[in-house]
Short mmCIF file of C-alpha atoms and ligand atoms in Angstrom, two decimals:
data_model
loop_
_atom_site.label_atom_id
_atom_site.label_comp_id
_atom_site.label_asym_id
_atom_site.label_seq_id
_atom_site.Cartn_x
_atom_site.Cartn_y
_atom_site.Cartn_z
CA UNK A 26 -11.58 -2.94 9.90
CA UNK A 27 -12.90 -1.02 6.86
CA UNK A 28 -10.95 -0.79 3.61
CA UNK A 29 -11.74 1.82 0.93
CA UNK A 30 -10.13 1.76 -2.52
CA UNK A 31 -9.14 5.15 -3.96
CA UNK A 32 -7.63 3.75 -7.16
CA UNK A 33 -4.17 2.56 -8.27
CA UNK A 34 -2.30 1.59 -5.08
CA UNK A 35 -4.22 3.91 -2.74
CA UNK A 36 -6.35 2.57 0.10
CA UNK A 37 -7.87 4.05 3.21
CA UNK A 38 -8.07 1.65 6.13
CA UNK A 39 -10.14 2.48 9.19
CA UNK A 40 -8.81 0.47 12.10
CA UNK A 41 -9.19 0.91 15.87
CA UNK A 42 -10.73 4.35 15.37
CA UNK A 43 -7.88 5.68 13.21
CA UNK A 44 -7.71 6.35 9.48
CA UNK A 45 -4.65 5.01 7.68
CA UNK A 46 -4.08 6.12 4.09
CA UNK A 47 -1.68 4.22 1.83
CA UNK A 48 0.14 5.68 -1.21
CA UNK A 49 -2.22 8.50 -2.22
CA UNK A 50 -2.27 9.11 -5.98
CA UNK A 51 -5.70 10.45 -6.84
CA UNK A 52 -5.54 13.94 -8.38
CA UNK A 53 -3.52 12.72 -11.38
CA UNK A 54 -5.35 9.40 -11.74
CA UNK A 55 -7.91 9.69 -14.55
CA UNK A 56 -9.72 6.63 -13.19
CA UNK A 57 -10.18 8.28 -9.76
CA UNK A 58 -11.87 11.47 -11.02
CA UNK A 59 -14.92 10.63 -8.89
CA UNK A 60 -12.94 10.77 -5.65
CA UNK A 61 -12.96 14.02 -3.66
CA UNK A 62 -9.39 14.22 -2.33
CA UNK A 63 -10.38 17.00 0.08
CA UNK A 64 -12.81 14.64 1.84
CA UNK A 65 -10.43 11.73 2.46
CA UNK A 66 -9.76 11.28 6.18
CA UNK A 67 -6.24 10.54 7.39
CA UNK A 68 -4.55 10.22 10.77
CA UNK A 69 -1.56 8.43 9.23
CA UNK A 70 -0.25 8.41 5.66
CA UNK A 71 1.88 5.35 4.96
CA UNK A 72 4.12 5.57 1.90
CA UNK A 73 5.70 2.42 0.46
CA UNK A 74 8.21 4.22 -1.79
CA UNK A 75 8.89 7.54 -3.43
CA UNK A 76 7.44 7.14 -6.93
CA UNK A 77 4.97 9.82 -7.98
CA UNK A 78 2.14 7.32 -8.48
CA UNK A 79 2.39 6.63 -4.71
CA UNK A 80 3.10 10.02 -3.13
CA UNK A 81 1.48 12.64 -5.40
CA UNK A 82 -1.30 13.64 -2.97
CA UNK A 83 0.56 12.96 0.28
CA UNK A 84 1.67 16.56 0.95
CA UNK A 85 -1.77 18.10 0.30
CA UNK A 86 -3.52 15.58 2.49
CA UNK A 87 -0.92 15.86 5.27
CA UNK A 88 -1.26 19.66 5.25
CA UNK A 89 -5.07 19.49 5.43
CA UNK A 90 -5.38 16.72 8.02
CA UNK A 91 -2.18 17.02 10.07
CA UNK A 92 -1.69 13.30 9.47
CA UNK A 93 1.59 11.64 10.43
CA UNK A 94 3.62 10.46 7.45
CA UNK A 95 5.07 6.99 8.03
CA UNK A 96 7.73 5.76 5.62
CA UNK A 97 11.41 5.04 5.36
CA UNK A 98 13.90 7.57 6.71
CA UNK A 99 14.70 9.11 3.31
CA UNK A 100 11.09 9.74 2.31
CA UNK A 101 10.14 11.06 5.75
CA UNK A 102 13.09 13.48 5.64
CA UNK A 103 11.96 14.76 2.22
CA UNK A 104 8.47 15.47 3.55
CA UNK A 105 9.90 17.18 6.64
CA UNK A 106 11.79 19.50 4.29
CA UNK A 107 8.45 20.25 2.57
CA UNK A 108 7.09 21.38 5.93
CA UNK A 109 5.29 18.28 7.18
CA UNK A 110 5.38 18.49 10.99
CA UNK A 111 4.33 15.00 12.01
CA UNK A 112 6.42 12.13 10.66
CA UNK A 113 7.59 8.70 11.73
CA UNK A 114 10.70 7.22 10.05
CA UNK A 115 11.16 3.45 9.76
CA UNK A 116 13.38 1.03 7.91
CA UNK A 117 13.31 -2.61 6.87
CA UNK A 118 12.63 -5.10 9.64
CA UNK A 119 11.53 -2.48 12.15
CA UNK A 120 8.22 -2.63 13.99
CA UNK A 121 6.58 0.18 15.97
CA UNK A 122 3.53 0.29 18.21
CA UNK A 123 1.16 3.08 17.17
CA UNK A 124 -2.17 3.95 18.84
CA UNK A 125 -4.09 1.73 16.38
CA UNK A 126 -1.74 -1.29 16.44
CA UNK A 127 1.73 -2.19 15.21
CA UNK A 128 3.36 -1.51 11.87
CA UNK A 129 6.30 -3.47 10.51
CA UNK A 130 8.17 -2.07 7.51
CA UNK A 131 9.09 -5.03 5.32
CA UNK A 132 11.15 -5.72 2.22
CA UNK A 133 9.98 -4.94 -1.33
CA UNK A 134 11.86 -5.60 -4.56
CA UNK A 135 11.38 -2.44 -6.61
CA UNK A 136 13.06 0.99 -6.97
CA UNK A 137 12.41 4.31 -5.28
CA UNK A 138 13.09 7.92 -6.18
CA UNK A 139 11.08 10.98 -5.14
CA UNK A 140 9.32 13.16 -7.76
CA UNK A 141 12.15 15.77 -7.84
CA UNK A 142 14.87 13.12 -8.27
CA UNK A 143 15.83 12.89 -4.58
CA UNK A 144 16.93 9.43 -3.49
CA UNK A 145 13.95 7.68 -1.92
CA UNK A 146 15.74 4.98 0.04
CA UNK A 147 14.75 1.36 -0.36
CA UNK A 148 11.11 0.62 -1.16
CA UNK A 149 9.09 -1.31 1.39
CA UNK A 150 5.74 -2.70 2.39
CA UNK A 151 3.81 -2.62 5.65
CA UNK A 152 2.36 -5.28 7.92
CA UNK A 153 -0.31 -3.76 10.17
CA UNK A 154 -1.53 -5.76 13.16
CA UNK A 155 -4.40 -4.61 15.35
CA UNK A 156 -7.21 -5.86 17.58
CA UNK A 157 -9.56 -5.47 14.61
CA UNK A 158 -7.47 -7.49 12.18
CA UNK A 159 -4.14 -7.64 10.40
CA UNK A 160 -3.04 -7.08 6.84
CA UNK A 161 -0.01 -6.84 4.59
CA UNK A 162 0.21 -3.92 2.17
CA UNK A 163 3.10 -4.84 -0.11
CA UNK A 164 3.41 -1.65 -2.15
CA UNK A 165 5.10 -2.11 -5.52
CA UNK A 166 7.13 -5.28 -5.47
CA UNK A 167 8.19 -8.31 -7.40
CA UNK A 168 7.51 -11.71 -5.94
CA UNK A 169 10.31 -12.17 -3.43
CA UNK A 170 11.29 -15.06 -1.21
CA UNK A 171 11.52 -12.56 1.67
CA UNK A 172 7.71 -12.64 1.84
CA UNK A 173 8.14 -15.99 3.57
CA UNK A 174 9.47 -14.11 6.58
CA UNK A 175 6.13 -12.40 7.16
CA UNK A 176 4.26 -15.39 8.66
CA UNK A 177 7.41 -16.22 10.67
CA UNK A 178 7.64 -12.75 12.22
CA UNK A 179 4.06 -11.45 12.25
CA UNK A 180 0.67 -12.79 13.30
CA UNK A 181 -1.98 -14.29 11.03
CA UNK A 182 -3.10 -11.97 8.22
CA UNK A 183 -6.77 -11.39 7.41
CA UNK A 184 -5.97 -10.01 3.98
CA UNK A 185 -3.00 -9.17 1.74
CA UNK A 186 -3.01 -6.12 -0.55
CA UNK A 187 -0.81 -7.09 -3.48
CA UNK A 188 -0.02 -5.75 -6.96
CA UNK A 189 -1.50 -7.72 -9.84
CA UNK A 190 -0.83 -5.40 -12.79
CA UNK A 191 2.47 -6.91 -13.97
CA UNK A 192 5.13 -4.99 -15.98
CA UNK A 193 6.27 -2.75 -13.06
CA UNK A 194 5.41 -5.25 -10.29
CA UNK A 195 4.16 -8.78 -9.75
CA UNK A 196 1.42 -9.95 -12.03
CA UNK A 197 -1.44 -12.30 -11.23
CA UNK A 198 0.51 -15.56 -11.36
CA UNK A 199 3.30 -14.33 -9.10
CA UNK A 200 0.76 -12.80 -6.70
CA UNK A 201 -0.85 -16.23 -6.36
CA UNK A 202 2.55 -17.64 -5.33
CA UNK A 203 2.94 -14.72 -2.91
CA UNK A 204 -0.26 -15.80 -1.11
CA UNK A 205 1.47 -19.08 -0.27
CA UNK A 206 4.56 -17.21 0.95
CA UNK A 207 2.56 -14.92 3.26
CA UNK A 208 0.05 -17.65 4.20
CA UNK A 209 -3.04 -15.59 3.34
CA UNK A 210 -5.51 -16.68 0.67
CA UNK A 211 -7.54 -13.48 0.56
CA UNK A 212 -6.10 -10.73 -1.63
CA UNK A 213 -7.14 -7.23 -2.59
CA UNK A 214 -5.48 -6.30 -5.87
CA UNK A 215 -3.62 -3.03 -6.47
CA UNK A 216 -1.51 -1.36 -9.17
CA UNK A 217 -3.60 -2.41 -12.18
CA UNK A 218 -5.54 -0.64 -14.97
CA UNK A 219 -4.20 2.89 -14.25
CA UNK A 220 -1.79 2.96 -17.21
CA UNK A 221 -1.69 1.06 -20.49
CA UNK A 222 1.15 -1.18 -19.32
CA UNK A 223 -0.84 -2.52 -16.38
CA UNK A 224 -4.35 -3.05 -17.75
CA UNK A 225 -5.62 -6.48 -16.76
CA UNK A 226 -8.52 -8.78 -17.56
CA UNK A 227 -10.46 -8.76 -14.28
CA UNK A 228 -12.40 -11.95 -14.93
CA UNK A 229 -9.28 -13.91 -15.87
CA UNK A 230 -7.41 -12.62 -12.79
CA UNK A 231 -10.20 -13.53 -10.38
CA UNK A 232 -10.61 -16.94 -12.02
CA UNK A 233 -6.86 -17.66 -11.80
CA UNK A 234 -6.98 -17.08 -8.03
CA UNK A 235 -10.15 -19.15 -7.67
CA UNK A 236 -8.57 -22.05 -9.58
CA UNK A 237 -5.98 -22.25 -6.77
CA UNK A 238 -8.62 -21.99 -4.04
CA UNK A 239 -7.81 -18.35 -3.38
CA UNK A 240 -9.84 -15.14 -3.49
CA UNK A 241 -8.94 -11.97 -5.40
CA UNK A 242 -11.01 -8.84 -4.78
CA UNK A 243 -10.73 -6.06 -7.37
CA UNK A 244 -12.61 -3.24 -5.69
CA UNK A 245 -14.36 -0.47 -7.56
CA UNK A 246 -12.76 2.93 -7.03
CA UNK A 247 -14.59 4.49 -4.09
CA UNK A 248 -15.85 1.11 -2.82
CA UNK A 249 -15.55 0.26 0.88
CA UNK A 250 -15.54 -3.24 2.33
CA UNK A 251 -15.63 -4.33 5.94
CA UNK A 252 -13.47 -7.25 7.08
NI1 LIG B 19 6.81 2.26 -8.03
MN1 LIG B 20 3.90 2.31 -8.84
#
């Protein structure tokens, strides 16, 4: 399993020969100027919620790659109306077996509206399980007790991708509690530094995790790691 960070909340995950892309927001992200959007591979585009900083590049990339957009029913319907041919609608609690593994759409405490004001349904996160490893991509969320359901209903996670930027989502301290809820001590941070409200002190964040015996990875934009 290979994970590439494209900035903000956007990751590419190569798993079982397929390329999954989460929440693409690159073109309008000043920090991601070095990323060539037209070179990002995608077989599936998974969208946690409708906010612009999570869906801005989804249509372009879907048109170029023919990727399947996976999200809640409301968001998938909106992209169908924009002409996206391949979509897969889900909703909270549902799991589906794809050709790379299973995806469960799980609860997130946040809001969701699409860029033109269309209702975006309820925001969610994804638990992906495969032969090459399993991970939880929470999307934008507060710390929520519902995260305790993940280890009860899914297999062991290799890594959790969680927000650490605070203000709009969990911050570092709540993300540390979330690692106990999801029973995974290895975290890749997301949703930090992009805007003034969410700039964080990297050293302090990493140290706060380490003080609890946990690991926080803050990847460089464009960096790929193999797990
Ligand atoms: Ni959001
Ligand atoms: Mn966001």
